[in-house]
Short mmCIF file of C-alpha atoms and ligand atoms in Angstrom, two decimals:
data_model
loop_
_atom_site.label_atom_id
_atom_site.label_comp_id
_atom_site.label_asym_id
_atom_site.label_seq_id
_atom_site.Cartn_x
_atom_site.Cartn_y
_atom_site.Cartn_z
CA UNK Z 753 0.00 0.00 0.00
CA UNK Z 754 1.32 3.44 -0.75
CA UNK Z 755 0.11 6.63 0.89
CA UNK Z 756 0.74 9.90 -0.88
CA UNK Z 757 0.57 13.04 1.21
CA UNK Z 758 -0.57 16.02 -0.80
CA UNK Z 759 0.03 19.39 0.85
CA UNK Z 760 -0.65 21.53 -2.22
CA UNK Z 761 -2.70 24.53 -1.09
CA UNK Z 762 -1.05 24.37 2.35
CA UNK Z 763 1.39 26.88 3.80
CA UNK Z 764 4.22 26.36 6.30
CA UNK Z 765 6.77 28.38 8.22
CA UNK Z 766 10.02 26.56 9.04
CA UNK Z 767 12.20 28.23 11.69
CA UNK Z 768 15.81 27.11 12.14
CA UNK Z 769 17.60 25.86 9.03
CA UNK Z 770 21.38 26.39 9.15
CA UNK Z 771 22.42 24.08 6.29
CA UNK Z 772 21.52 20.91 4.38
CA UNK Z 773 22.15 18.76 7.48
CA UNK Z 774 19.68 20.69 9.64
CA UNK Z 775 16.67 18.71 10.83
CA UNK Z 776 14.59 21.72 9.79
CA UNK Z 777 15.76 21.19 6.21
CA UNK Z 778 15.00 17.43 6.31
CA UNK Z 779 11.45 18.41 7.31
CA UNK Z 780 11.21 21.23 4.74
CA UNK Z 781 12.25 18.84 1.94
CA UNK Z 782 9.31 16.58 2.79
CA UNK Z 783 6.94 19.55 2.85
CA UNK Z 784 8.21 20.90 -0.47
CA UNK Z 785 7.99 17.49 -2.14
CA UNK Z 786 4.38 17.28 -0.92
CA UNK Z 787 3.61 20.55 -2.71
CA UNK Z 788 3.49 22.86 0.33
CA UNK Z 789 4.42 26.55 0.08
CA UNK Z 790 7.18 27.20 2.64
CA UNK Z 791 8.60 30.34 4.25
CA UNK Z 792 11.88 30.05 6.17
CA UNK Z 793 13.37 32.13 8.95
CA UNK Z 794 17.07 32.20 9.81
CA UNK Z 795 18.79 33.78 12.78
CA UNK Z 796 21.61 35.85 11.29
CA UNK Z 797 22.85 37.18 7.95
CA UNK Z 798 25.63 34.54 8.13
CA UNK Z 799 23.07 31.87 7.17
CA UNK Z 800 21.30 33.78 4.42
CA UNK Z 801 23.51 32.53 1.58
CA UNK Z 802 23.16 28.89 2.67
CA UNK Z 803 19.37 29.13 2.76
CA UNK Z 804 19.27 30.93 -0.59
CA UNK Z 805 21.26 28.05 -2.10
CA UNK Z 806 19.00 25.40 -0.56
CA UNK Z 807 15.76 27.04 -1.69
CA UNK Z 808 16.80 28.28 -5.15
CA UNK Z 809 15.17 25.38 -7.00
CA UNK Z 810 11.92 25.69 -5.05
CA UNK Z 811 9.79 28.55 -6.43
CA UNK Z 812 7.18 28.21 -3.66
CA UNK Z 813 9.57 29.52 -0.99
CA UNK Z 814 10.70 32.75 0.65
CA UNK Z 815 13.18 33.51 3.42
CA UNK Z 816 13.41 36.10 6.16
CA UNK Z 817 15.90 36.88 8.91
CA UNK Z 818 14.48 36.56 12.44
CA UNK Z 819 16.19 36.04 15.76
CA UNK Z 820 13.47 34.06 17.55
CA UNK Z 821 14.28 35.78 20.86
CA UNK Z 822 13.62 39.25 19.41
CA UNK Z 823 10.02 40.47 19.76
CA UNK Z 824 10.60 42.88 16.89
CA UNK Z 825 11.98 40.21 14.53
CA UNK Z 826 9.17 37.82 15.44
CA UNK Z 827 6.50 40.45 14.82
CA UNK Z 828 8.06 41.25 11.44
CA UNK Z 829 8.32 37.55 10.58
CA UNK Z 830 4.67 36.80 11.26
CA UNK Z 831 3.63 40.00 9.44
CA UNK Z 832 5.52 38.59 6.44
CA UNK Z 833 3.74 35.23 6.87
CA UNK Z 834 0.42 37.07 6.76
CA UNK Z 835 1.44 39.06 3.66
CA UNK Z 836 2.73 36.03 1.78
CA UNK Z 837 0.16 33.41 2.76
CA UNK Z 838 -2.73 35.23 4.51
CA UNK Z 839 -3.38 31.89 6.28
CA UNK Z 840 -0.79 29.62 7.92
CA UNK Z 841 -1.41 25.89 8.25
CA UNK Z 842 1.88 24.46 9.52
CA UNK Z 843 4.65 25.68 11.81
CA UNK Z 844 8.00 23.96 12.34
CA UNK Z 845 10.18 25.10 15.25
CA UNK Z 846 13.66 23.62 14.82
CA UNK Z 847 15.66 25.90 17.10
CA UNK Z 848 17.91 25.14 20.05
CA UNK Z 849 20.89 26.71 21.72
CA UNK Z 850 22.82 26.69 25.00
CA UNK Z 851 26.11 28.52 25.62
CA UNK Z 852 29.11 26.20 25.41
CA UNK Z 853 30.07 27.18 28.99
CA UNK Z 854 26.88 25.48 30.21
CA UNK Z 855 27.81 22.19 28.56
CA UNK Z 856 31.52 21.98 29.35
CA UNK Z 857 31.32 21.34 33.06
CA UNK Z 858 28.97 20.09 35.76
CA UNK Z 859 25.24 20.86 35.61
CA UNK Z 860 25.36 22.16 39.18
CA UNK Z 861 27.53 25.07 38.01
CA UNK Z 862 25.00 26.37 35.45
CA UNK Z 863 24.80 30.17 35.75
CA UNK Z 864 21.50 32.05 35.74
CA UNK Z 865 22.51 33.73 32.49
CA UNK Z 866 23.23 30.45 30.72
CA UNK Z 867 20.03 28.91 32.13
CA UNK Z 868 17.97 31.87 30.90
CA UNK Z 869 19.56 31.83 27.46
CA UNK Z 870 19.09 28.08 26.96
CA UNK Z 871 15.46 28.06 28.12
CA UNK Z 872 14.60 31.26 26.30
CA UNK Z 873 16.03 30.20 22.93
CA UNK Z 874 15.15 26.50 23.10
CA UNK Z 875 11.73 26.53 24.79
CA UNK Z 876 10.15 29.98 25.14
CA UNK Z 877 10.54 30.73 21.42
CA UNK Z 878 8.06 27.91 20.69
CA UNK Z 879 5.48 29.69 22.85
CA UNK Z 880 6.27 33.05 21.23
CA UNK Z 881 5.89 31.54 17.74
CA UNK Z 882 2.68 29.63 18.56
CA UNK Z 883 1.08 32.79 20.00
CA UNK Z 884 1.75 34.65 16.75
CA UNK Z 885 0.68 31.70 14.59
CA UNK Z 886 -2.69 31.22 16.33
CA UNK Z 887 -4.55 34.13 14.66
CA UNK Z 888 -3.19 33.05 11.28
CA UNK Z 889 -4.65 29.53 11.71
CA UNK Z 890 -8.44 30.13 11.68
CA UNK Z 891 -9.10 26.70 10.17
CA UNK Z 892 -6.82 24.77 12.51
CA UNK Z 893 -3.21 23.81 11.98
CA UNK Z 894 -0.27 21.74 13.13
CA UNK Z 895 2.77 22.92 15.06
CA UNK Z 896 5.85 20.78 15.69
CA UNK Z 897 9.22 21.20 17.38
CA UNK Z 898 12.31 19.04 17.99
CA UNK Z 899 13.29 17.65 21.35
CA UNK Z 900 15.76 15.11 22.73
CA UNK Z 901 15.59 12.31 25.30
CA UNK Z 902 17.97 14.14 27.69
CA UNK Z 903 14.74 15.76 28.94
CA UNK Z 904 13.83 12.43 30.57
CA UNK Z 905 17.17 10.86 31.48
CA UNK Z 906 20.59 12.27 32.21
CA UNK Z 907 22.87 12.53 29.18
CA UNK Z 908 26.37 13.58 30.29
CA UNK Z 909 27.26 17.20 29.32
CA UNK Z 910 23.80 17.92 27.89
CA UNK Z 911 23.16 19.69 31.22
CA UNK Z 912 20.87 22.72 30.98
CA UNK Z 913 19.74 21.68 27.47
CA UNK Z 914 18.10 18.65 29.13
CA UNK Z 915 16.14 21.06 31.31
CA UNK Z 916 15.29 23.22 28.29
CA UNK Z 917 14.01 20.17 26.39
CA UNK Z 918 11.88 19.16 29.41
CA UNK Z 919 10.41 22.69 29.33
CA UNK Z 920 9.80 22.39 25.59
CA UNK Z 921 7.93 19.10 26.06
CA UNK Z 922 5.80 20.54 28.89
CA UNK Z 923 5.14 23.69 26.83
CA UNK Z 924 3.95 21.42 24.00
CA UNK Z 925 1.26 20.00 26.30
CA UNK Z 926 0.14 23.41 27.59
CA UNK Z 927 0.04 24.89 24.09
CA UNK Z 928 -1.92 21.86 22.85
CA UNK Z 929 -4.48 22.44 25.60
CA UNK Z 930 -4.78 26.18 24.83
CA UNK Z 931 -5.12 25.66 21.09
CA UNK Z 932 -7.08 22.40 21.07
CA UNK Z 933 -10.53 23.90 20.63
CA UNK Z 934 -9.33 25.62 17.47
CA UNK Z 935 -8.01 22.26 16.21
CA UNK Z 936 -4.48 23.59 16.20
CA UNK Z 937 -2.36 20.58 17.12
CA UNK Z 938 1.01 20.86 18.88
CA UNK Z 939 3.46 17.97 19.08
CA UNK Z 940 7.20 17.53 19.52
CA UNK Z 941 9.51 15.04 17.84
CA UNK Z 942 12.15 13.43 20.04
CA UNK Z 943 14.99 12.65 17.63
CA UNK Z 944 17.97 10.40 18.27
CA UNK Z 945 21.47 11.85 17.82
CA UNK Z 946 22.12 13.33 14.36
CA UNK Z 947 25.25 14.98 12.99
CA UNK Z 948 24.24 18.65 12.65
CA UNK Z 949 25.89 21.98 13.51
CA UNK Z 950 23.97 22.21 16.80
CA UNK Z 951 25.08 18.68 17.72
CA UNK Z 952 28.72 19.55 17.05
CA UNK Z 953 28.58 22.08 19.89
CA UNK Z 954 27.77 19.31 22.41
CA UNK Z 955 31.02 18.12 24.06
CA UNK Z 956 31.87 14.50 23.15
CA UNK Z 957 28.96 14.30 20.69
CA UNK Z 958 30.93 11.82 18.53
CA UNK Z 959 31.02 9.31 21.41
CA UNK Z 960 27.32 9.84 22.12
CA UNK Z 961 26.54 9.25 18.45
CA UNK Z 962 28.58 6.03 18.23
CA UNK Z 963 27.20 4.65 21.49
CA UNK Z 964 23.69 5.52 20.28
CA UNK Z 965 24.21 3.46 17.16
CA UNK Z 966 25.48 0.51 19.24
CA UNK Z 967 22.69 0.59 21.83
CA UNK Z 968 19.65 1.33 19.65
CA UNK Z 969 17.26 -1.54 18.96
CA UNK Z 970 18.03 -1.17 15.25
CA UNK Z 971 21.80 -1.20 15.85
CA UNK Z 972 22.06 2.17 14.11
CA UNK Z 973 20.98 5.74 14.67
CA UNK Z 974 17.81 7.16 13.14
CA UNK Z 975 18.35 9.37 10.09
CA UNK Z 976 17.30 12.93 9.39
CA UNK Z 977 15.13 11.61 6.56
CA UNK Z 978 13.24 9.53 9.15
CA UNK Z 979 12.75 12.71 11.20
CA UNK Z 980 11.40 14.38 8.05
CA UNK Z 981 8.94 11.54 7.43
CA UNK Z 982 7.61 11.61 11.01
CA UNK Z 983 7.26 15.38 10.70
CA UNK Z 984 5.30 15.00 7.48
CA UNK Z 985 2.92 12.61 9.27
CA UNK Z 986 2.47 15.02 12.19
CA UNK Z 987 1.95 17.97 9.85
CA UNK Z 988 -0.61 16.15 7.70
CA UNK Z 989 -4.18 15.07 8.35
CA UNK Z 990 -2.99 11.49 8.88
CA UNK Z 991 -2.26 12.51 12.50
CA UNK Z 992 -5.50 14.50 12.96
CA UNK Z 993 -6.25 12.94 16.37
CA UNK Z 994 -2.80 13.53 17.89
CA UNK Z 995 -1.87 16.54 20.00
CA UNK Z 996 0.32 17.40 22.99
CA UNK Z 997 2.60 14.41 22.42
CA UNK Z 998 6.32 13.78 22.43
CA UNK Z 999 6.93 11.23 19.68
CA UNK Z 1000 10.24 9.41 19.30
CA UNK Z 1001 12.16 8.72 16.12
CA UNK Z 1002 15.38 7.26 17.47
CA UNK Z 1003 15.72 3.75 15.97
CA UNK Z 1004 14.68 2.35 19.37
CA UNK Z 1005 17.45 3.96 21.42
CA UNK Z 1006 15.38 5.32 24.30
CA UNK Z 1007 13.67 1.98 25.02
CA UNK Z 1008 16.97 0.17 25.71
CA UNK Z 1009 18.94 -0.03 28.93
CA UNK Z 1010 21.84 -2.25 27.98
CA UNK Z 1011 22.03 -4.13 24.71
CA UNK Z 1012 23.27 -7.70 24.50
CA UNK Z 1013 26.13 -8.21 22.08
CA UNK Z 1014 27.40 -11.37 20.40
CA UNK Z 1015 30.08 -11.62 23.13
CA UNK Z 1016 27.50 -11.66 26.00
P1 NAP W 1857 21.06 23.09 13.40
O1 NAP W 1857 21.13 22.70 11.99
O2 NAP W 1857 22.25 23.79 13.97
O3 NAP W 1857 19.73 23.93 13.65
C1 NAP W 1857 19.53 24.69 14.82
C2 NAP W 1857 19.03 26.03 14.36
O4 NAP W 1857 18.63 26.84 15.48
C3 NAP W 1857 20.12 26.84 13.61
O5 NAP W 1857 19.60 27.26 12.38
C4 NAP W 1857 20.35 28.00 14.55
O6 NAP W 1857 20.79 29.18 13.93
C5 NAP W 1857 18.95 28.16 15.12
N1 NAP W 1857 18.92 29.12 16.22
C6 NAP W 1857 19.65 29.13 17.36
N2 NAP W 1857 19.35 30.21 18.10
C7 NAP W 1857 18.39 30.90 17.40
C8 NAP W 1857 17.68 32.11 17.62
N3 NAP W 1857 17.86 32.86 18.72
N4 NAP W 1857 16.79 32.52 16.68
C9 NAP W 1857 16.59 31.80 15.56
N5 NAP W 1857 17.23 30.64 15.29
C10 NAP W 1857 18.13 30.20 16.20
O7 NAP W 1857 20.88 21.79 14.34
P2 NAP W 1857 19.71 20.71 14.44
O8 NAP W 1857 20.34 19.54 15.11
O9 NAP W 1857 19.04 20.53 13.14
O10 NAP W 1857 18.72 21.38 15.48
C11 NAP W 1857 17.33 21.57 15.26
C12 NAP W 1857 16.55 21.12 16.47
O11 NAP W 1857 16.68 19.71 16.62
C13 NAP W 1857 17.03 21.73 17.79
O12 NAP W 1857 15.92 22.02 18.61
C14 NAP W 1857 17.83 20.58 18.39
O13 NAP W 1857 17.95 20.67 19.80
C15 NAP W 1857 16.95 19.42 17.97
N6 NAP W 1857 17.53 18.08 18.08
C16 NAP W 1857 18.73 17.80 17.50
C17 NAP W 1857 19.27 16.53 17.64
C18 NAP W 1857 20.62 16.19 17.04
O14 NAP W 1857 21.24 15.22 17.45
N7 NAP W 1857 21.09 16.97 16.08
C19 NAP W 1857 18.59 15.54 18.35
C20 NAP W 1857 17.36 15.85 18.92
C21 NAP W 1857 16.85 17.12 18.78
P3 NAP W 1857 22.37 29.55 14.07
O15 NAP W 1857 23.11 28.52 13.32
O16 NAP W 1857 22.45 30.92 13.52
O17 NAP W 1857 22.68 29.51 15.54
#
């Protein structure tokens, strides 16, 4: 059986594409292939050229700079969404950041500044985006973000980002409750480790990635394409009854404690 998802006539905003390896781009590719019109926001001018290159063969796209922590940038971004699309159907939040200083040492030493930055950028910006998206979604919609299992269990060095991801998952539930009566769904995808720019800033990420591949039920890590496919499901009507959930795409890593090997 084959299922074709047709998103022609739909509009999406994707926030947080740095390059072709970004999970936001893996999701955008699925949306574009399904015929969706897609606007992109990027944090700084540094990323503009990369995004221009990625979107040049897709006529149904536009890009705009927006630091998600700036009220002014966010207002301008959603004004652009209204101008371009008039109605927004889908929102993808693929943004995360914690200062390196917060991930180099012990969690107990997290400063208030680093805490505030990590939670502001990685969790509050979802709330700020959803609030601006709501009036543009009169006929319902679907909002997704990206989280990681360090919200539930300790992952060495992930530190305050684990707390930020726990906040993001809780915010997903509260937003889903607020927006439920308007049939705006809010879910978050918990992805296994993937080699992206954001991941490179996590100390010892290479080890985490290799251990992930060894321990996962599949004996490999999930791929960004698999993240894109789950996102497409959550952004389409196939998932019409699902909201407020954290859904894993991690090749069965989070279900394992210790994996037996041939030597055991
Ligand atoms: P990525 O390609 O580096 O994407 C992260 C994006 O967030 C970048 O485009 C970055 O822009 C943007 N960003 C950071 N601060 C921002 C701000 N203030 N305003 C606007 N944009 C901002 O890395 P990724 O791995 O795809 O990350 C996407 C999401 O997936 C994140 O939420 C991440 O935590 C999550 N995730 C990743 C993994 C993994 O292993 N890679 C696993 C689970 C979940 P700049 O480059 O300009 O900073």
